[in-house]
């Protein structure tokens, strides 16, 4: 039983990361209806920026704040410069654009910071949490930050004018435009916020997976899986999906014989597909009624 | 249900409609291209012939994806899995059972058709990004599955299998590379003609009806489930045959040759060639084979970035891929003829 609780708690901790990543995926998906394949690389680049700032002598939280601002602006810039011209292009062309962005960021990060593995500090410390052996303070911190982030987003979308405008622009762009919302800028704002959320995910996971240009590969896949599992139209679902994927991944690795680390990912994905076959819109997604 | 929810799905098409006639080149142009493909190997070195063979093979795999996405509107990031199954079928049959290489192609096709058709069954309920994730899962799982212990006797595990390259038959005075090129060309040509006819047939029209509007198609009596899985099966079969040819040409199969990177390359090939335009498959294959090499030549450290920038350039200039260029060319030719 102790092994079980242990694995569940560790699963919740990694799940917090997937939840952050899934949240970022859902943010962009809501704004532009695409899955951003470069999301993980963008988060990785932001994490490197914060690492560089700390190397230059900034404190953790100062670097954290500067990185968030940088990521927000960079996200908007990427949308304005690279993807706005593609707004009218076919969907699959946009996907190709994401893949191109992925290649560009990955390769540049490798050139600037090379591919050696770097240590990344944690602000929470790595001692056992509240004297328990089950999770470390860093893992508890990750869970706390994710929950705070989710609450902040909830208040932003529910109670601020601009949050309302963003929701309107995402769900019914034509009508939103008619009431005077600048939908094009709302998309850019969505990109900025998603990039900043991704940066938080990257900075939280870096102490666990270490910092290197390919660090987000696996995380992004789990993030996608979590977002799709929870429902791409629901930020809350994305977070729940993230925790579920984290827990399931750990339990499958522990209890299903012959799975081990190699087959963890395929098994997790297989589970998600089984869920989708039963509930095609995800656990919390909105079922869209189609018309001819 | 709110009015907003009803509106969302309208006017939202994953793959744009390509009219049936715009899917191929005209007869004259096709013959010129074919003649060029037949004559070319006589003048170049063996290594370039090998690259041309790979171009045909990747072109075939892109064509298969094009039938699935351009034809039936389903999106797949898992083509590398079908490619791997085809390659391994050929390798295992040739090395363990001494089957003739040419005979392994149809067997690989049948095996992959069954595999694709079965995969299409659960995938039926998924569309768009959900389907993309499901196929993506298939592609990530495949290399791991090929490494499984109990299959090791057949697959060679991590080491993979070495495949013998066939000699030219009937004592033809040809190098192995050249023979394999002509063999691949014949296979590709046959499948290309089959694909064009398939898309122009009743089944092809059903695919396109589903692509353009699934609900309207089912209202008209198209068996959506059947044709969607059929498209998956045909696409998988052709990808599998490409995988077979690839195994013979490269003389080697190993789990790590068939990762998600291959699936992404094939996808990029389709976009660059033009979704739904069959001759574009070869153009797309050329892009995914030669541009990474070119990028490496420009800058070793930044090859990924150079590749990304080139890809961006292509999709900015021609968002519809090579098809757009071909259409422009046609219009120009039409104008010149009038003058």
XYZ file of C-alpha atoms in Angstrom:
631
model
C 0.000 0.000 0.000
C 2.857 2.345 0.775
C 4.279 1.719 -2.687
C 0.888 2.576 -4.156
C 0.525 5.879 -2.240
C 4.096 6.702 -3.099
C 3.544 6.167 -6.793
C 0.276 8.109 -6.780
C 1.888 11.082 -5.048
C 4.878 11.035 -7.374
C 2.388 10.788 -10.230
C 0.543 13.851 -8.977
C 3.821 15.746 -8.854
C 4.821 14.958 -12.441
C 1.169 15.344 -13.341
C 1.413 18.970 -12.229
C 3.957 19.554 -14.995
C 1.832 17.849 -17.606
C -1.072 19.924 -16.343
C 0.863 23.177 -16.904
C 1.895 22.065 -20.371
C -1.638 20.943 -21.182
C -2.933 24.307 -19.976
C -0.582 26.065 -22.394
C -1.692 23.758 -25.213
C -5.360 24.452 -24.480
C -4.760 28.225 -24.333
C -3.439 28.289 -27.891
C -5.939 25.720 -29.069
C -8.770 27.908 -27.799
C -7.344 30.983 -29.461
C -6.492 29.568 -32.880
C -7.888 26.017 -33.120
C -4.469 24.453 -33.670
C -2.253 22.237 -31.574
C 1.071 24.013 -31.242
C 3.748 21.388 -31.811
C 6.456 23.896 -30.887
C 4.996 24.583 -27.438
C 7.525 22.397 -25.651
C 10.454 23.956 -27.459
C 9.182 27.442 -26.648
C 9.017 26.458 -22.975
C 12.525 25.008 -23.179
C 13.873 28.225 -24.685
C 12.244 30.307 -21.935
C 13.778 28.050 -19.310
C 17.199 28.559 -20.869
C 16.662 32.329 -20.755
C 15.954 32.176 -17.021
C 19.011 29.942 -16.518
C 21.161 32.432 -18.421
C 19.814 35.316 -16.324
C 20.712 33.433 -13.151
C 24.186 32.775 -14.536
C 24.486 36.529 -14.950
C 23.753 36.923 -11.265
C 20.018 37.542 -10.990
C 18.168 35.898 -8.103
C 15.746 33.063 -8.857
C 12.572 35.099 -8.548
C 13.957 38.064 -10.492
C 14.950 35.717 -13.304
C 11.515 34.079 -13.060
C 9.718 37.417 -13.464
C 11.921 38.647 -16.302
C 11.473 35.311 -18.111
C 7.696 35.527 -17.833
C 7.689 39.020 -19.350
C 10.134 37.944 -22.052
C 8.051 34.848 -22.884
C 4.837 36.819 -23.032
C 6.322 39.332 -25.476
C 8.074 36.613 -27.471
C 4.810 34.684 -27.800
C 3.045 37.748 -29.153
C 5.950 38.451 -31.500
C 5.917 34.896 -32.874
C 2.215 35.193 -33.594
C 2.491 38.619 -35.220
C 5.548 37.848 -37.329
C 5.287 34.162 -38.177
C 1.698 32.988 -37.904
C -0.491 35.978 -38.682
C 0.472 35.761 -42.370
C -0.645 32.129 -42.303
C -4.074 32.834 -40.836
C -5.778 32.283 -44.192
C -3.591 29.338 -45.228
C -4.913 25.753 -44.971
C -4.827 24.109 -41.540
C -2.173 21.578 -42.531
C 0.109 24.384 -43.734
C -0.135 25.874 -40.258
C 0.874 22.554 -38.752
C 3.921 22.550 -41.031
C 4.682 26.028 -39.686
C 4.651 24.706 -36.120
C 7.056 21.949 -37.102
C 9.341 24.524 -38.726
C 9.241 26.646 -35.572
C 10.094 23.546 -33.545
C 13.173 22.891 -35.692
C 14.317 26.513 -35.541
C 14.038 26.857 -31.751
C 15.549 23.453 -30.996
C 18.517 24.002 -33.251
C 19.175 27.591 -32.072
C 19.064 26.565 -28.409
C 21.555 23.821 -29.192
C 23.871 26.318 -30.864
C 23.627 28.948 -28.105
C 23.748 26.717 -25.028
C 24.981 23.398 -26.534
C 23.559 19.985 -25.755
C 25.244 19.262 -22.419
C 22.945 18.644 -19.467
C 22.745 21.505 -16.970
C 21.626 21.651 -13.349
C 18.668 23.929 -12.686
C 17.908 25.305 -9.215
C 14.620 24.878 -7.392
C 13.174 27.664 -5.246
C 11.397 25.232 -2.956
C 14.326 23.087 -1.901
C 14.434 19.321 -2.278
C 14.036 18.168 1.325
C 11.076 15.898 2.215
C 7.792 17.796 2.376
C 6.415 18.331 5.920
C 8.615 15.537 7.228
C 6.913 12.973 4.970
C 9.042 10.738 2.787
C 6.432 10.645 0.081
C 7.032 13.851 -1.838
C 9.728 16.495 -1.822
C 9.118 20.183 -1.221
C 9.852 20.820 -4.885
C 7.107 18.432 -5.937
C 4.702 20.029 -3.471
C 5.719 23.426 -4.821
C 4.968 22.322 -8.390
C 1.498 21.211 -7.390
C 0.917 24.469 -5.515
C 2.031 26.638 -8.425
C -0.165 24.741 -10.869
C -3.216 25.156 -8.682
C -2.521 28.863 -8.210
C -2.080 29.280 -11.933
C -5.367 27.567 -12.613
C -7.182 29.785 -10.117
C -5.589 32.914 -11.579
C -6.665 31.886 -15.074
C -10.165 31.132 -13.837
C -10.520 34.608 -12.341
C -8.969 36.188 -15.407
C -11.385 34.548 -17.823
C -14.417 34.788 -15.581
C -14.158 38.238 -14.050
C -12.069 40.539 -16.263
C -13.214 42.398 -19.349
C -10.254 41.267 -21.391
C -10.737 37.652 -20.331
C -14.330 37.854 -21.472
C -13.243 39.413 -24.760
C -10.774 36.585 -25.320
C -13.422 33.969 -24.697
C -15.787 35.725 -27.064
C -13.131 35.982 -29.784
C -12.375 32.279 -29.444
C -15.918 30.953 -29.478
C -17.711 33.238 -31.958
C -15.164 35.410 -33.785
C -17.684 37.013 -36.169
C -20.031 38.239 -33.466
C -17.105 39.280 -31.286
C -15.816 41.447 -34.113
C -19.262 43.015 -34.478
C -19.278 44.167 -30.862
C -15.911 45.801 -31.331
C -13.462 43.208 -30.046
C -10.144 43.181 -31.833
C -10.083 39.425 -32.425
C -6.703 39.475 -34.126
C -5.046 40.919 -31.019
C -6.931 38.521 -28.783
C -5.217 35.686 -30.668
C -1.831 37.333 -30.105
C -2.673 37.718 -26.433
C -3.570 34.021 -26.270
C -0.141 33.199 -27.709
C 1.579 35.452 -25.181
C -0.236 33.884 -22.251
C 0.316 30.354 -23.504
C 4.025 31.022 -23.913
C 4.254 32.430 -20.395
C 2.395 29.429 -18.953
C 4.699 27.128 -20.916
C 7.674 28.991 -19.440
C 6.372 28.317 -15.928
C 6.015 24.632 -16.778
C 9.544 24.573 -18.160
C 11.057 26.285 -15.110
C 9.225 23.916 -12.777
C 10.256 20.763 -14.553
C 13.871 21.729 -15.258
C 15.096 20.728 -11.764
C 13.586 17.276 -12.361
C 14.585 16.459 -15.948
C 17.644 18.769 -16.099
C 18.119 21.501 -18.611
C 18.983 20.629 -22.217
C 17.481 21.430 -25.630
C 15.537 18.158 -25.895
C 14.167 18.227 -22.356
C 10.576 18.953 -23.378
C 10.125 16.191 -25.979
C 8.494 13.701 -23.649
C 6.756 16.348 -21.574
C 5.033 17.856 -24.573
C 3.652 14.487 -25.667
C 2.228 13.936 -22.181
C 0.945 17.515 -22.202
C -0.901 16.903 -25.486
C -2.211 13.624 -24.197
C -3.434 15.317 -21.025
C -5.088 18.135 -22.940
C -6.833 15.744 -25.292
C -7.856 13.463 -22.430
C -9.350 16.317 -20.439
C -10.930 17.907 -23.463
C -9.279 20.524 -25.643
C -11.999 23.045 -24.933
C -11.635 22.993 -21.166
C -8.669 24.449 -19.224
C -9.970 22.741 -16.093
C -10.162 19.443 -17.968
C -6.584 19.927 -19.159
C -5.356 20.200 -15.579
C -7.324 17.166 -14.426
C -6.067 15.302 -17.497
C -2.508 16.228 -16.578
C -2.795 14.787 -13.079
C -4.544 11.650 -14.382
C -1.866 11.023 -16.998
C 0.865 11.527 -14.389
C -0.707 9.073 -11.965
C -1.532 6.490 -14.604
C 1.950 6.659 -16.089
C 3.519 5.891 -12.718
C 1.079 3.132 -11.834
C 1.452 1.452 -15.227
C 5.223 1.565 -14.878
C 5.006 -0.049 -11.436
C 2.247 -2.593 -11.699
C 1.955 -3.794 -15.282
C 4.681 -6.398 -15.757
C 7.115 -5.847 -18.590
C 6.223 -2.180 -19.099
C 9.167 -0.414 -17.518
C 10.336 2.952 -18.779
C 10.430 2.047 -22.461
C 6.760 1.185 -22.815
C 5.343 3.727 -20.352
C 4.576 6.244 -23.058
C 2.861 3.853 -25.492
C 0.751 2.447 -22.643
C -0.279 5.906 -21.471
C -1.194 6.853 -25.017
C -3.110 3.629 -25.520
C -5.185 4.408 -22.442
C -5.951 7.876 -23.703
C -7.060 6.560 -27.057
C -9.339 4.065 -25.351
C -10.888 6.916 -23.382
C -11.315 8.958 -26.551
C -13.012 6.126 -28.369
C -15.647 6.131 -25.639
C -15.757 9.907 -25.146
C -14.491 11.511 -28.375
C -14.522 15.056 -26.995
C -12.432 14.157 -23.952
C -13.584 13.900 -20.359
C -14.608 17.528 -19.912
C -14.761 18.732 -23.500
C -17.753 20.367 -25.051
C -19.510 18.130 -27.507
C -19.898 20.101 -30.698
C -23.072 19.543 -32.637
C -22.453 19.588 -36.358
C -24.699 20.835 -39.070
C -24.623 20.304 -42.764
C -27.362 23.617 -26.082
C -26.583 27.222 -26.952
C -26.693 28.697 -30.399
C -22.973 29.317 -30.228
C -22.230 25.622 -29.906
C -24.183 24.858 -33.010
C -22.359 27.434 -35.077
C -18.830 26.327 -34.211
C -18.562 23.402 -36.571
C -19.772 25.280 -39.608
C -17.360 26.242 -42.343
C -14.661 24.381 -40.546
C -12.940 22.024 -42.884
C -9.664 20.390 -41.978
C -8.645 19.696 -45.553
C -9.665 21.935 -48.413
C -11.566 20.467 -51.277
C -9.549 19.586 -54.359
C -11.632 18.929 -57.431
C -11.210 15.494 -58.961
C -9.714 16.797 -62.213
C -7.121 18.925 -60.422
C -5.557 15.881 -58.757
C -3.188 14.893 -61.541
C -1.011 16.291 -64.316
C -2.266 16.266 -67.895
C -1.390 13.212 -70.012
C 1.288 15.063 -72.020
C 3.124 16.420 -68.992
C 2.908 13.047 -67.242
C 4.569 11.330 -70.206
C 7.382 13.899 -70.300
C 8.043 13.421 -66.572
C 7.975 9.651 -66.970
C 10.387 9.776 -69.915
C 12.767 11.936 -67.878
C 12.585 9.447 -64.988
C 13.355 6.545 -67.353
C 16.277 8.159 -69.164
C 17.966 9.884 -66.258
C 19.807 6.976 -64.523
C 21.802 6.292 -67.689
C 23.741 9.510 -67.223
C 24.448 9.587 -63.483
C 26.534 7.769 -60.871
C 25.303 4.873 -58.740
C 25.011 6.973 -55.607
C 22.685 9.425 -57.328
C 20.667 6.509 -58.692
C 20.322 5.279 -55.119
C 19.079 8.713 -54.054
C 16.623 8.774 -56.943
C 15.353 5.377 -55.782
C 14.827 6.739 -52.287
C 13.042 9.713 -53.845
C 10.599 7.352 -55.564
C 10.107 5.355 -52.369
C 9.421 8.374 -50.187
C 7.271 9.749 -52.978
C 5.205 6.573 -52.783
C 4.820 6.926 -49.005
C 3.778 10.577 -49.382
C 1.318 9.518 -52.075
C -0.195 7.054 -49.611
C -0.660 9.774 -47.022
C -2.114 11.988 -49.724
C -4.785 9.403 -50.481
C -5.704 9.348 -46.804
C -5.576 13.086 -46.092
C -6.121 14.640 -49.488
C -8.651 11.989 -50.446
C -10.677 11.174 -47.355
C -9.701 14.149 -45.166
C -8.260 12.070 -42.327
C -5.071 13.273 -40.758
C -2.314 10.838 -39.814
C 0.971 11.259 -38.004
C 1.451 7.513 -37.788
C 2.548 6.609 -41.296
C 6.000 5.597 -40.050
C 4.341 2.665 -38.251
C 2.875 1.272 -41.490
C 6.166 1.926 -43.271
C 7.949 -0.072 -40.549
C 5.498 -2.974 -40.774
C 6.060 -3.157 -44.540
C 9.823 -2.988 -44.175
C 9.916 -5.666 -41.493
C 7.556 -7.944 -43.415
C 9.943 -7.862 -46.351
C 13.059 -8.247 -44.225
C 11.669 -11.194 -42.238
C 10.309 -12.974 -45.324
C 13.533 -12.519 -47.259
C 15.976 -13.404 -44.512
C 14.098 -16.085 -42.578
C 12.058 -17.705 -45.358
C 14.100 -16.926 -48.467
C 11.106 -15.464 -50.265
C 11.867 -13.623 -53.497
C 12.039 -9.852 -52.906
C 9.416 -9.053 -55.542
C 6.951 -11.430 -53.904
C 7.354 -9.776 -50.513
C 5.842 -6.523 -51.809
C 2.276 -7.749 -52.282
C 2.487 -9.684 -49.011
C 3.601 -6.532 -47.195
C 0.761 -4.687 -48.892
C -1.817 -7.191 -47.673
C -0.396 -7.287 -44.135
C -0.388 -3.492 -43.927
C -3.870 -3.241 -45.417
C -5.178 -5.473 -42.644
C -3.208 -3.524 -40.060
C -4.455 -0.165 -41.340
C -8.034 -1.361 -41.701
C -8.048 -2.664 -38.108
C -6.468 0.529 -36.825
C -9.074 2.490 -38.734
C -11.864 0.804 -36.764
C -11.289 2.497 -33.380
C -9.979 5.604 -35.136
C -13.370 6.019 -36.790
C -14.776 7.918 -33.881
C -11.893 10.335 -33.803
C -11.277 13.231 -36.119
C -8.942 16.164 -36.517
C -6.436 16.606 -33.704
C -7.823 13.610 -31.817
C -7.049 11.348 -34.741
C -3.654 13.023 -35.070
C -2.882 12.100 -31.468
C -4.045 8.509 -31.899
C -1.886 7.984 -34.980
C 0.957 9.797 -33.270
C 0.693 7.257 -30.426
C 0.937 4.445 -32.956
C 4.094 5.989 -34.405
C 5.771 6.451 -31.009
C 4.875 2.926 -29.934
C 6.153 1.185 -33.074
C 9.946 1.355 -32.465
C 9.384 0.147 -28.887
C 7.190 -2.731 -30.053
C 9.803 -3.813 -32.594
C 12.350 -4.040 -29.794
C 10.203 -6.370 -27.660
C 12.037 -9.418 -26.391
C 9.766 -12.172 -27.603
C 9.912 -10.806 -31.168
C 13.674 -10.595 -31.116
C 14.206 -13.918 -32.842
C 12.339 -12.584 -35.894
C 13.125 -8.884 -35.817
C 16.712 -8.965 -34.599
C 15.788 -6.626 -31.722
C 17.709 -3.378 -31.467
C 20.277 -4.639 -33.978
C 17.754 -5.006 -36.768
C 18.109 -7.183 -39.844
C 20.358 -6.995 -42.875
C 18.599 -7.411 -46.211
C 20.312 -8.766 -49.321
C 20.202 -6.487 -52.334
C 18.837 -8.285 -55.398
C 20.782 -8.604 -58.695
C 19.257 -7.664 -62.009
C 17.363 -10.678 -63.415
C 17.772 -12.423 -66.809
C 21.459 -11.440 -66.879
C 20.586 -7.849 -67.760
C 23.739 -5.714 -67.927
C 22.731 -3.408 -65.074
C 24.180 -2.506 -61.694
C 22.122 -3.545 -58.655
C 21.320 0.098 -57.960
C 20.063 0.708 -61.459
C 17.940 -2.427 -61.504
C 16.401 -1.503 -58.178
C 15.667 1.986 -59.519
C 13.773 0.627 -62.529
C 12.038 -1.955 -60.362
C 10.899 0.779 -57.940
C 9.874 3.011 -60.823
C 7.669 0.245 -62.223
C 6.059 -0.371 -58.830
C 5.528 3.346 -58.181
C 4.075 3.879 -61.630
C 1.641 0.982 -61.213
C 0.507 2.254 -57.816
C 0.241 5.827 -59.083
C -2.064 4.730 -61.903
C -4.043 2.624 -59.442
C -4.369 5.603 -57.061
C -5.532 7.996 -59.760
C -8.147 5.508 -60.851
C -9.153 4.789 -57.282
C -9.772 8.461 -56.569
C -11.760 8.811 -59.777
C -13.862 5.757 -59.017
C -17.024 5.473 -56.970
C -14.946 4.781 -53.831
C -12.799 7.830 -54.509
C -15.866 10.014 -54.835
C -17.095 8.605 -51.526
C -13.730 9.495 -49.920
C -13.985 13.053 -51.195
C -17.580 13.421 -50.138
C -16.533 12.438 -46.611
C -13.616 14.871 -46.756
C -15.788 17.768 -47.880
C -18.683 17.157 -45.535
C -19.048 13.998 -43.542
C -22.628 14.577 -42.478
C -23.800 15.465 -45.956
C -22.018 12.374 -47.279
C -23.762 10.080 -44.823
C -27.076 11.760 -45.582
C -26.509 10.885 -49.248
C -26.056 7.250 -48.326
C -22.278 6.952 -48.242
C -21.232 4.308 -45.708
C -18.912 6.670 -43.836
C -17.469 4.056 -41.491
C -16.641 1.655 -44.315
C -14.994 4.227 -46.565
C -13.008 5.853 -43.777
C -11.505 2.539 -42.710
C -11.029 1.584 -46.356
C -9.019 4.783 -46.914
C -6.888 3.895 -43.908
C -6.356 0.390 -45.225
C -5.391 1.464 -48.754
C -3.093 4.165 -47.441
C -1.435 1.723 -45.045
C -1.017 -0.883 -47.795
C 0.733 1.588 -50.106
C 2.893 2.908 -47.263
C 3.791 -0.685 -46.441
C 4.871 -1.360 -50.027
C 7.001 1.792 -49.878
C 8.492 0.425 -46.647
C 9.280 -2.882 -48.376
C 11.049 -1.133 -51.226
C 12.859 1.036 -48.694
C 14.113 -2.020 -46.785
C 15.447 -3.548 -50.021
C 17.090 -0.314 -51.150
C 18.725 0.522 -47.811
C 19.535 -3.191 -47.209
C 18.794 -2.806 -43.528
C 15.891 -2.501 -41.110
C 16.154 -1.386 -37.472
C 13.553 -0.058 -35.030
C 15.099 3.385 -34.820
C 14.824 4.017 -38.558
C 11.052 4.224 -38.185
C 10.471 6.827 -35.508
C 8.021 9.689 -35.401
C 10.574 11.803 -37.304
C 9.832 9.737 -40.402
C 6.094 10.270 -39.945
C 6.627 14.025 -39.594
C 8.834 14.084 -42.697
C 6.156 12.332 -44.724
C 3.594 14.816 -43.453
C 5.817 17.755 -44.436
C 6.331 16.136 -47.836
C 2.599 16.071 -48.363
C 2.136 19.718 -47.372
C 5.029 20.932 -49.518
C 3.818 18.893 -52.474
C 0.274 20.135 -52.104
C -2.440 18.283 -50.199
C -4.641 16.340 -52.606
C -2.399 16.789 -55.656
C -0.896 13.396 -56.395
C 2.128 14.392 -58.552
C 3.108 16.737 -55.717
C 4.110 13.654 -53.728
C 7.390 13.399 -55.648
C 8.097 17.116 -55.194
C 7.400 16.763 -51.482
C 9.651 13.710 -51.263
C 12.427 15.698 -52.944
C 11.971 18.421 -50.332
C 12.269 16.055 -47.366
C 15.245 14.208 -48.834
C 17.359 17.030 -50.231
C 16.548 20.102 -48.125
C 17.901 18.673 -44.830
C 21.159 17.816 -46.661
C 21.254 21.296 -48.124
C 20.638 22.820 -44.676
C 23.516 20.756 -43.327
C 25.693 22.136 -46.116
C 24.798 25.739 -45.271
C 25.494 25.415 -41.548
C 26.266 22.275 -39.571
C 25.339 23.614 -36.140
C 22.193 25.349 -37.302
C 20.938 22.790 -39.826
C 17.620 22.445 -37.991
C 17.088 26.189 -37.988
C 18.003 26.510 -41.658
C 15.575 23.710 -42.474
C 12.869 25.475 -40.456
C 13.472 28.791 -42.191
C 13.379 27.153 -45.635
C 10.146 25.405 -44.688
C 8.650 28.725 -43.573
C 9.725 30.327 -46.860
C 7.980 27.601 -48.819
C 4.716 27.845 -46.889
C 4.698 31.663 -47.072
C 5.339 31.789 -50.793
C 3.098 28.856 -51.705
C 0.750 27.896 -48.851
C -0.798 25.265 -51.124
C 2.552 23.712 -51.974
C 3.819 22.619 -55.362
C 0.258 22.320 -56.595
C 0.003 26.100 -56.518
C 3.139 26.403 -58.661
C 1.804 23.858 -61.117
C -1.514 25.707 -61.388
C 0.279 29.001 -62.018
C 2.341 27.317 -64.703
C -0.790 25.961 -66.320
C -2.435 29.379 -66.343
C 0.652 30.952 -67.881
C 0.811 28.255 -70.531
C -2.872 28.821 -71.263
C -2.304 32.560 -71.738
C 0.682 32.009 -74.013
C -1.346 29.660 -76.172
C -4.080 32.270 -76.615
C -1.634 34.983 -77.723
